[in-house]
mmCIF file of C-alpha atoms in Angstrom:
data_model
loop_
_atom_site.group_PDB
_atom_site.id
_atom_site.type_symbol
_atom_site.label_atom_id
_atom_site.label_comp_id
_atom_site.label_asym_id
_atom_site.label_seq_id
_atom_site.Cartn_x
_atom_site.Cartn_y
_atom_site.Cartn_z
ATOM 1 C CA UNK A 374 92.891 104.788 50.135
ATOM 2 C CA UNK A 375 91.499 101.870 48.743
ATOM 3 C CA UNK A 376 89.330 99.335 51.653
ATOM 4 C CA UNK A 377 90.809 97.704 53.532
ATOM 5 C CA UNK A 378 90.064 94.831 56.319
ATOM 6 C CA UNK A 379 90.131 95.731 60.143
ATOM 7 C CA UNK A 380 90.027 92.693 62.042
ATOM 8 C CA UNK A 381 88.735 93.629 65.803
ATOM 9 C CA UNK A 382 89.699 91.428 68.912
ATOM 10 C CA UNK A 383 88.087 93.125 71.740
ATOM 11 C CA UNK A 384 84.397 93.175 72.497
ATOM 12 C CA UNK A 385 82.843 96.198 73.145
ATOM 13 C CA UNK A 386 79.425 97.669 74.359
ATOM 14 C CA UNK A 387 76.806 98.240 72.220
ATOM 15 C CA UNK A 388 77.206 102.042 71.514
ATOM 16 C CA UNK A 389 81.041 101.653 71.430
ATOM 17 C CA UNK A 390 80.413 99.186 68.859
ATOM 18 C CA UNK A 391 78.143 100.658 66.627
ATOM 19 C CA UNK A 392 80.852 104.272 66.975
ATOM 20 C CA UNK A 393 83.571 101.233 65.673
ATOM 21 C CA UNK A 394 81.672 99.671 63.228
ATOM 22 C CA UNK A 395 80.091 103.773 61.605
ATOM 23 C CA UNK A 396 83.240 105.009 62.288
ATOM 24 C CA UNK A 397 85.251 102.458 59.590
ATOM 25 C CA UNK A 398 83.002 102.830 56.275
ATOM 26 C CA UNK A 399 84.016 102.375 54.030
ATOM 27 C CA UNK A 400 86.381 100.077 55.312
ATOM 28 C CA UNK A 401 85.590 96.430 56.249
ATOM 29 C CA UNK A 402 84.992 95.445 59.781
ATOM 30 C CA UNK A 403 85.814 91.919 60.609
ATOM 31 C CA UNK A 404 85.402 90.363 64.356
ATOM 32 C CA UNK A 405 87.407 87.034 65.008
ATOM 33 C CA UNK A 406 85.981 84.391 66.784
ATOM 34 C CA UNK A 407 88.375 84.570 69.319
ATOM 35 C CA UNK A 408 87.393 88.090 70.883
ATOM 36 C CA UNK A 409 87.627 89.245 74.819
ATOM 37 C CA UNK A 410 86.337 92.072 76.797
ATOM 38 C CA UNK A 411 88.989 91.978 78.894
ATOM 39 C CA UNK A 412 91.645 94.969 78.710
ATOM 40 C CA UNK A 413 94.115 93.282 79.485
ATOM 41 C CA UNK A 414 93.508 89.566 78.142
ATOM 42 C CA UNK A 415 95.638 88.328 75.549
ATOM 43 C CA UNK A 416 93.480 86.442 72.959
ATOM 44 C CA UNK A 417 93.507 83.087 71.396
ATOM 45 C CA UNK A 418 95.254 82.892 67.906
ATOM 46 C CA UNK A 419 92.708 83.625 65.427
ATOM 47 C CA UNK A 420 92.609 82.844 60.866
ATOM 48 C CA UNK A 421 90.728 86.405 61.020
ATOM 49 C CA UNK A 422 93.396 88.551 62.009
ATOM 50 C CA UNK A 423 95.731 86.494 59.486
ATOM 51 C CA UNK A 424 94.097 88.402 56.446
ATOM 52 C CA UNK A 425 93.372 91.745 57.872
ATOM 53 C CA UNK A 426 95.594 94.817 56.927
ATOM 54 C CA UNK A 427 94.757 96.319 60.307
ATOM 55 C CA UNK A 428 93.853 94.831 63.800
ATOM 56 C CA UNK A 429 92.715 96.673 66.595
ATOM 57 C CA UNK A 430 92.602 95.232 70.224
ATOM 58 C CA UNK A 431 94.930 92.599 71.784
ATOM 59 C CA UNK A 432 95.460 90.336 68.928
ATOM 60 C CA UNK A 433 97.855 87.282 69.618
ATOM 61 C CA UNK A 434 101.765 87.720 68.862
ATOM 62 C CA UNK A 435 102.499 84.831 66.606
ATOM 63 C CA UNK A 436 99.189 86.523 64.311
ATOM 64 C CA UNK A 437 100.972 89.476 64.307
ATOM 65 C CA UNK A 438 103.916 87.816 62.888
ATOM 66 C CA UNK A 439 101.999 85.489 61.104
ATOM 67 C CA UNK A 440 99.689 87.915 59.056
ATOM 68 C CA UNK A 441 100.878 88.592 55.909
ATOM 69 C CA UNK A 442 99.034 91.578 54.911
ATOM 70 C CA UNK A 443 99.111 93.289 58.137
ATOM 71 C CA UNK A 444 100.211 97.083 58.266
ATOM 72 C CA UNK A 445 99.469 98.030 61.606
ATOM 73 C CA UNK A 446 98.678 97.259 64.853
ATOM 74 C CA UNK A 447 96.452 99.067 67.363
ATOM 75 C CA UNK A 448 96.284 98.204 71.285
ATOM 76 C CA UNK A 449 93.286 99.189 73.400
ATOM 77 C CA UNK A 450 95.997 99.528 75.978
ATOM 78 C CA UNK A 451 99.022 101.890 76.887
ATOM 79 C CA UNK A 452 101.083 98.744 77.934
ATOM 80 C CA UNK A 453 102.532 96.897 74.805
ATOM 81 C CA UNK A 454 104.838 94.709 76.618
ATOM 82 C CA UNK A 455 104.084 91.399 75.295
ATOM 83 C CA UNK A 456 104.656 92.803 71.688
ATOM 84 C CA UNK A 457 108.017 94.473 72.858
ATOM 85 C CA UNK A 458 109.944 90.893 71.818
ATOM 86 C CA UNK A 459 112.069 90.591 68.768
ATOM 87 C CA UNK A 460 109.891 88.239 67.267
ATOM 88 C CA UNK A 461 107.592 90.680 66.598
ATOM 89 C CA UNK A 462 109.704 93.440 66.104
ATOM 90 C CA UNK A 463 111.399 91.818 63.274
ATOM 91 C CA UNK A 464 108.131 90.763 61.803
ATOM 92 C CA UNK A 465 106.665 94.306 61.863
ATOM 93 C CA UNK A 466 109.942 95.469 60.751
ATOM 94 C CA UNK A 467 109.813 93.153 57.604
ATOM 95 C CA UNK A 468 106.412 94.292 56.000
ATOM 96 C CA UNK A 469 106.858 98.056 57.367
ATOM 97 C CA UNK A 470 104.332 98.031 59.710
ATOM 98 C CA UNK A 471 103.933 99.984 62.729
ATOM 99 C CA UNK A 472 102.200 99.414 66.560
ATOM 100 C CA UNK A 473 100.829 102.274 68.353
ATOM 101 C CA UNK A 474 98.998 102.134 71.750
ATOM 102 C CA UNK A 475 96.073 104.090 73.937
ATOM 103 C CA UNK A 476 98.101 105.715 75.948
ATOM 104 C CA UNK A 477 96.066 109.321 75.341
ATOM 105 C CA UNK A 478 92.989 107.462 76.403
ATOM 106 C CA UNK A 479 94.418 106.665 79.837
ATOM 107 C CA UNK A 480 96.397 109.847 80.495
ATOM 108 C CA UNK A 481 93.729 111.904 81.423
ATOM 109 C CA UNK A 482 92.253 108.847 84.479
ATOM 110 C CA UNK A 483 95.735 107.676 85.051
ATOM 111 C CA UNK A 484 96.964 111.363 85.810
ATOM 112 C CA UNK A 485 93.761 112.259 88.169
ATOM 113 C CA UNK A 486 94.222 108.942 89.958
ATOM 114 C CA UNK A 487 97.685 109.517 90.891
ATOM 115 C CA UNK A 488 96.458 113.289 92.053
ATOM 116 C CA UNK A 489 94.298 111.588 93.902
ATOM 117 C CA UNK A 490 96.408 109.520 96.194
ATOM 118 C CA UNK A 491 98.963 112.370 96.531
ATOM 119 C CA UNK A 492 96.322 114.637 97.912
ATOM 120 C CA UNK A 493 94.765 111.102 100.030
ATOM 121 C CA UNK A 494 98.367 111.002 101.251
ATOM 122 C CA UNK A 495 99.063 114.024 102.261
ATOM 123 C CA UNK A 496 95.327 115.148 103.798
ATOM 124 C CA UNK A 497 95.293 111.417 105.566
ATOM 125 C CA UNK A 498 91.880 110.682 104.166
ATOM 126 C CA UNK A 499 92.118 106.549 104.499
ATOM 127 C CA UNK A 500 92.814 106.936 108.640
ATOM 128 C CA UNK A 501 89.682 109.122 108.626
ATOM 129 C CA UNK A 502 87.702 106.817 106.699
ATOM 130 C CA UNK A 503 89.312 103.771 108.938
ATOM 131 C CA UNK A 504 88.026 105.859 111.805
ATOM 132 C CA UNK A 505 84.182 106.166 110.546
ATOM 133 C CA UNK A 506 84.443 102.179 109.716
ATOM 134 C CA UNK A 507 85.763 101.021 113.126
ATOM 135 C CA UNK A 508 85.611 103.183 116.693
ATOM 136 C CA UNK A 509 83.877 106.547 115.098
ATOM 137 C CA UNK A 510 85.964 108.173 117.728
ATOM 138 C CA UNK A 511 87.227 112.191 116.673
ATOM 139 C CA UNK A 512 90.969 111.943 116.202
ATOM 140 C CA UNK A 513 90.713 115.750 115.467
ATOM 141 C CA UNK A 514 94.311 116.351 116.656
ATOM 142 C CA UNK A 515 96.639 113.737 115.990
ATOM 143 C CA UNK A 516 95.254 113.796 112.113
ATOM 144 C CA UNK A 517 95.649 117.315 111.905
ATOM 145 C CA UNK A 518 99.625 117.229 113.328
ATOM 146 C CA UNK A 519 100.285 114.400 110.709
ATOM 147 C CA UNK A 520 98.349 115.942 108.127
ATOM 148 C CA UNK A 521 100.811 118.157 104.950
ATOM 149 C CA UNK A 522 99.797 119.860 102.039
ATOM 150 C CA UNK A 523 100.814 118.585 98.450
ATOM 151 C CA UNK A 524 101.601 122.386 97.453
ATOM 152 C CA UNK A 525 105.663 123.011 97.725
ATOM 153 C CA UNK A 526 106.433 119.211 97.890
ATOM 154 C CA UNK A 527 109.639 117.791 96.102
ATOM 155 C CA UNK A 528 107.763 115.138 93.617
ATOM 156 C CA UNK A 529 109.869 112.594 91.806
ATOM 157 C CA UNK A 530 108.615 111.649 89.006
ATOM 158 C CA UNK A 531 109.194 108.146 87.173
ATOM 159 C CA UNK A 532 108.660 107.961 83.284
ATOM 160 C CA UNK A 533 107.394 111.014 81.198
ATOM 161 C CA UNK A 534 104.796 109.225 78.834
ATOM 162 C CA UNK A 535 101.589 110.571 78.418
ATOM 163 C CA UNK A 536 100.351 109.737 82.084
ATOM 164 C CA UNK A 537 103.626 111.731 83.271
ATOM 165 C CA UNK A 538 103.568 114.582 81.496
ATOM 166 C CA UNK A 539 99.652 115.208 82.231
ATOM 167 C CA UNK A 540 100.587 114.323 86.155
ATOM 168 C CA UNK A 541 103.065 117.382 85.762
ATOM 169 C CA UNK A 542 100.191 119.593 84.210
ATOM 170 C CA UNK A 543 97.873 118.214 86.950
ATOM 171 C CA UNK A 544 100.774 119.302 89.427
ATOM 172 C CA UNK A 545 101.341 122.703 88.169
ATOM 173 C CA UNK A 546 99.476 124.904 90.366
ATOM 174 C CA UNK A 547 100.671 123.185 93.498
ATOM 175 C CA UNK A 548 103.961 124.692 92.722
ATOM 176 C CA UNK A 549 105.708 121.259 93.608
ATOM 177 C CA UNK A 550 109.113 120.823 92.776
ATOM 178 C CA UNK A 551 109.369 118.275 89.907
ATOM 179 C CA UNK A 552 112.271 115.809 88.939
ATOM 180 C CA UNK A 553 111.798 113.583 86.354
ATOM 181 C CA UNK A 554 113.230 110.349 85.234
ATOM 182 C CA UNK A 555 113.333 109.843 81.350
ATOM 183 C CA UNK A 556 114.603 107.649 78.996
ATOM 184 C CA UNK A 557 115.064 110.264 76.472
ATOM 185 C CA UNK A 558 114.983 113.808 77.771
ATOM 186 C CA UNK A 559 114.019 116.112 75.310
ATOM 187 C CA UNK A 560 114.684 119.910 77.139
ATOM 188 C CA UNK A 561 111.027 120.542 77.315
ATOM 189 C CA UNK A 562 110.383 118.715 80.784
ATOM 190 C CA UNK A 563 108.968 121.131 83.415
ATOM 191 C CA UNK A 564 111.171 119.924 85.802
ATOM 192 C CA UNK A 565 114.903 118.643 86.671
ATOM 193 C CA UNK A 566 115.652 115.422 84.607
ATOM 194 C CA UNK A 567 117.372 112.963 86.608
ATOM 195 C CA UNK A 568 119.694 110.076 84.862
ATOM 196 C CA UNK A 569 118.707 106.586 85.929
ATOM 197 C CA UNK A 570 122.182 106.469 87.773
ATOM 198 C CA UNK A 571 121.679 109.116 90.247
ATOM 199 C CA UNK A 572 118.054 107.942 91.485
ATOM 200 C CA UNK A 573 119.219 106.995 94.522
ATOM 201 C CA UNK A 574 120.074 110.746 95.194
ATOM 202 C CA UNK A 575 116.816 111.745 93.982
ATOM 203 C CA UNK A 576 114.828 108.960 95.976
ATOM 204 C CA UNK A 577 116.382 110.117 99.455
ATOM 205 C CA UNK A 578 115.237 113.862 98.245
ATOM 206 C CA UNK A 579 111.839 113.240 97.453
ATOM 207 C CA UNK A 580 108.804 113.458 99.669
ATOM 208 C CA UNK A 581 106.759 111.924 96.675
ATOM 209 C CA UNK A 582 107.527 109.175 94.830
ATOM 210 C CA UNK A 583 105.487 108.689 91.700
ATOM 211 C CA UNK A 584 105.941 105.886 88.809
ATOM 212 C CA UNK A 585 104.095 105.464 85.492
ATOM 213 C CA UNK A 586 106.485 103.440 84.006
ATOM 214 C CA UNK A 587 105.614 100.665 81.876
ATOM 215 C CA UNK A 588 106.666 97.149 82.092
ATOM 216 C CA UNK A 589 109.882 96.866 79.969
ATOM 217 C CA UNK A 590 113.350 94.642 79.937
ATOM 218 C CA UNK A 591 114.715 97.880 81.318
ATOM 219 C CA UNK A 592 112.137 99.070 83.893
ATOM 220 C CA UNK A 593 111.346 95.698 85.685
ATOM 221 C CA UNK A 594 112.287 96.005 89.398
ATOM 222 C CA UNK A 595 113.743 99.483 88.828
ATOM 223 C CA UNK A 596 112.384 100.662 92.320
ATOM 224 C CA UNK A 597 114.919 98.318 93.687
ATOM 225 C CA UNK A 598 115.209 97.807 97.905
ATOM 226 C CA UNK A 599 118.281 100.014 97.226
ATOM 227 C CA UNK A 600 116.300 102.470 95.758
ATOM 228 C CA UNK A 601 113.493 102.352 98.459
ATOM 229 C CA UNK A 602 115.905 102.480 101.116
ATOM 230 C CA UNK A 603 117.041 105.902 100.276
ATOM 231 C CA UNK A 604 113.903 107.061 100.730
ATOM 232 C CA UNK A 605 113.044 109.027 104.075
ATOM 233 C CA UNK A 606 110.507 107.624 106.894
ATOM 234 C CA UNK A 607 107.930 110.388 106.018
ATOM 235 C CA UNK A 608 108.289 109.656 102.571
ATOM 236 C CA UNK A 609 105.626 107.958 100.128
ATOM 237 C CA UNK A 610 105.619 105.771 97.164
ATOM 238 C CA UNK A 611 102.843 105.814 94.318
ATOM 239 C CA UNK A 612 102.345 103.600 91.352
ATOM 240 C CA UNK A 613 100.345 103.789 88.473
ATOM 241 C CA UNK A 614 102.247 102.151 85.970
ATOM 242 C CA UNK A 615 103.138 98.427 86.255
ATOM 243 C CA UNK A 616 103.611 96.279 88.905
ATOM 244 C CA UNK A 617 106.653 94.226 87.940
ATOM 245 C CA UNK A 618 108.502 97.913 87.967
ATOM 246 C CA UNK A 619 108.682 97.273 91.595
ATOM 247 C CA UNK A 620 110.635 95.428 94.200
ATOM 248 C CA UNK A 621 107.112 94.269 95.819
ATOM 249 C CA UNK A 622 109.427 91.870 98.703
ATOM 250 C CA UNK A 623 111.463 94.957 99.572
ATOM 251 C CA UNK A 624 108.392 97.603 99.026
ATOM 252 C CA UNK A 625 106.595 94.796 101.771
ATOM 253 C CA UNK A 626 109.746 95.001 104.295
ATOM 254 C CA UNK A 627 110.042 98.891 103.918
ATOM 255 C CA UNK A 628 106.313 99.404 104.930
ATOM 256 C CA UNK A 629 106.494 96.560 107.543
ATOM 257 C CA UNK A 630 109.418 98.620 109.125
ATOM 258 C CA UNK A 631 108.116 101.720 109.132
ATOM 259 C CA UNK A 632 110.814 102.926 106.800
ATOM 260 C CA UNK A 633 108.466 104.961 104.858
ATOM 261 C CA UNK A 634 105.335 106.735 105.360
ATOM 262 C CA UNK A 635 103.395 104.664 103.054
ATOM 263 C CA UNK A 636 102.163 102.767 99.521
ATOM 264 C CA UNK A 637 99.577 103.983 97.575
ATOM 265 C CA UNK A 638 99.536 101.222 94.568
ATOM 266 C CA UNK A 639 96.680 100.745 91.838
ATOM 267 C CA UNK A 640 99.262 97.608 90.003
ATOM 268 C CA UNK A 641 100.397 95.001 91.832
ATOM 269 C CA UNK A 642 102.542 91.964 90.030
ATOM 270 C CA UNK A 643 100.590 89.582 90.147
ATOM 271 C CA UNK A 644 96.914 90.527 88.921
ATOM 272 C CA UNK A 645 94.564 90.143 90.455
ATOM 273 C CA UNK A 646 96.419 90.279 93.759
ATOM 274 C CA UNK A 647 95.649 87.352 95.736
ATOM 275 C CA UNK A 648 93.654 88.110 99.119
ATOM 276 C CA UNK A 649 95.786 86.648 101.338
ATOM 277 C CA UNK A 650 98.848 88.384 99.617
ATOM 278 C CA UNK A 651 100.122 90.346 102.452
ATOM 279 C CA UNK A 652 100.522 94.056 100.522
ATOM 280 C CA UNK A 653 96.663 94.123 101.212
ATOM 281 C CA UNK A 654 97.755 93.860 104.889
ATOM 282 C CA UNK A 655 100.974 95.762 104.654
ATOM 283 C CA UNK A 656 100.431 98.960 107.339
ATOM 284 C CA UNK A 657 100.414 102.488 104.987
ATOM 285 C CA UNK A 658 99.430 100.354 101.852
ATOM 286 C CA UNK A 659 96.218 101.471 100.384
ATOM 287 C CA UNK A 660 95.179 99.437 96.976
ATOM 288 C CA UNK A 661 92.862 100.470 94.424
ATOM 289 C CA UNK A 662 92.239 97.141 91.737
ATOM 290 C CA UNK A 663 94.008 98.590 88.586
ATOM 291 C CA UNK A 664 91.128 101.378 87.785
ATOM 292 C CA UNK A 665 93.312 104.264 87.522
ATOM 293 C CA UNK A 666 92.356 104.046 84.101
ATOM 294 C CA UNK A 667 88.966 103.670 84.045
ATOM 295 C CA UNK A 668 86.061 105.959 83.019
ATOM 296 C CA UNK A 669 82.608 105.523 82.444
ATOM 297 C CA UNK A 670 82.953 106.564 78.473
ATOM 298 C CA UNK A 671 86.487 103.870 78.231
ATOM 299 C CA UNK A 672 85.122 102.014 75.561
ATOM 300 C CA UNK A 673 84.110 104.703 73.501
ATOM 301 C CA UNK A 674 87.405 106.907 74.346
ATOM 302 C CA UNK A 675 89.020 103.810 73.044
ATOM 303 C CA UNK A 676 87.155 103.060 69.701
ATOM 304 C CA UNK A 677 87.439 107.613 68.980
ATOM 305 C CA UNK A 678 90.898 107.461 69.726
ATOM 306 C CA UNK A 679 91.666 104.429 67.399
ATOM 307 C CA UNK A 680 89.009 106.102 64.789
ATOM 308 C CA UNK A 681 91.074 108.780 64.640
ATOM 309 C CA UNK A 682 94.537 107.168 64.092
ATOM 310 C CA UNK A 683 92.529 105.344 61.488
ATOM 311 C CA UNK A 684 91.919 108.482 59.875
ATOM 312 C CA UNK A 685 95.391 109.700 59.888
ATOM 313 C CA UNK A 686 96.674 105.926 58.275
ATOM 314 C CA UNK A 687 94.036 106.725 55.749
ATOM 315 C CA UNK A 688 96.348 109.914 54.720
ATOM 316 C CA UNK A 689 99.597 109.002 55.367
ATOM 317 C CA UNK A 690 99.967 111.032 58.032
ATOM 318 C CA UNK A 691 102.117 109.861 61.157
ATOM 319 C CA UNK A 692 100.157 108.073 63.707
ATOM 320 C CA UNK A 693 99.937 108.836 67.473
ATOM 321 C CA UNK A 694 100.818 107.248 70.569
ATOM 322 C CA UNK A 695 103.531 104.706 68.093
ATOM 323 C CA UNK A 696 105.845 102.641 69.929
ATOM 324 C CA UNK A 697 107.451 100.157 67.061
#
């Protein structure tokens, strides 16, 4: 392949960097004025990106219809949402170019997170720690009678991306049985697939509830109060996809109520969740500030995981993690 230009929008640490700007020869490697650190932070419009052939980061929309050369489009996230419009569907469309995501760096964190809370829920870890904060008192036997373990539990799983199906290899040697909602079942799920239409079934059966959907036209507010109130009183309800995928008003009135044992959330809707929003107050609601994808090495995962896609563009190969 002959060089090409890479325009960059996101700015990384120095030894992610120099990986990024090695790891392109002998392509060129230009950075845009308008640049952000931030994950999750759309960026200004920027002339740069209009004359690159590739852009990697969070580049604005209309520059990714805009761009004339422009072949392909990498996020440094999993979620793609504001790119899932037919704006710039039709403008990728029109030149042949394609949009593919980090979703395998976030699997991995994303999948231990949600572990994580599972085995917090079910071992009661935050009333121990709530204990050794406040009264330091020895609650020996009434954490012990509510305590359960995570092996043998019916686990409902929302979405099968990459974050669900490593969750379900994570899950494996508890010996949990799995349903799984997914858009497009392909016969190799390790558990029951369930059709969107009889979740409410599948909500009142499960002891866990897990989501990693993404924020889509057809997954916003899909945990619906109808949905939640099938669910049973010693129930509990996990997120690690998007916020806006959940009903937070009815998830609020359900916890108030006692009508389920409990919300563990790393997205809210909106971000950063205000601190006198009243989920952070919400009894059985434990928060963690959208790090269930976070690792020390992110930055570098990122740039090796887009190096790599580079180096299957370079041979025509197909590209992982595409979405358009």
């Amino acid at each position: 392949m002959d060089p090409i230009v890479i325009a960059c929008t996101t700015v990384f640490p120095a030894e992610a960097a120099r990986l990024l700007a090695e790891g392109v020869a002998p392509h060129a490697l230009a950075l845009p004025a308008a640049r952000s650190a931030a994950n999750l932070a759309v960026v200004a419009p920027d002339p740069v990106v209009l004359g690159a052939d590739v852009v990697f980061g969070q580049p604005h929309p209309d520059d990714v219809c805009a761009a004339p050369r422009l072949r392909w489009v990498h996020l440094s996230t999993a979620g793609y949402a504001r790119y899932d419009v037919a704006s710039v569907r039709a403008a990728l469309a029109a030149r042949g170019a394609v949009l593919t995501t980090s979703s395998g760096v976030y699997a991995d964190p994303c999948a231990e997170h949600a572990l994580a809370f599972l085995l917090a829920a079910s071992r009661r870890l935050p009333e121990c720690l709530e204990n050794q904060l406040g009264p330091r008192g020895w609650p020996d036997a009434p954490v012990r009678s509510r305590s359960a373990l995570l092996r043998g539990r019916r686990v409902l799983l929302l979405g099968f991306g990459a974050i669900g199906r490593r969750l379900a290899a994570l899950l494996a040697p508890f010996e949990v049985d799995l349903r799984i909602l997914r858009s497009h079942p392909r016969g190799d799920e390790p558990g029951r697939v369930v059709a969107r239409e009889a979740l409410g079934d599948a909500f009142a059966w499960a002891d866990h509830v897990v989501s990693t959907l993404p924020d889509a036209e057809s997954t916003r507010r899909l945990v619906s109060r109808a949905l939640l109130a099938r669910m049973r009183p010693d129930a509990w309800f996990f997120n690690v996809g998007r916020g806006a995928t959940v009903d937070q008003a009815a998830l609020l009135e359900a916890l108030g109520a006692r009508r389920l044992a409990g919300a563990y959330l790393d997205v809210t809707d909106p971000e950063p969740l205000p601190p006198e929003h009243p989920l952070w107050r919400a009894p059985g609601c434990f928060i963690t500030p959208h790090t269930a994808g976070g690792r020390r090495e992110e930055p570098e995962a990122q740039v090796e995981h887009f190096l790599a896609n580079l180096r299957r563009f370079e041979r025509g190969e197909p590209l992982v993690d595409r979405v358009i």
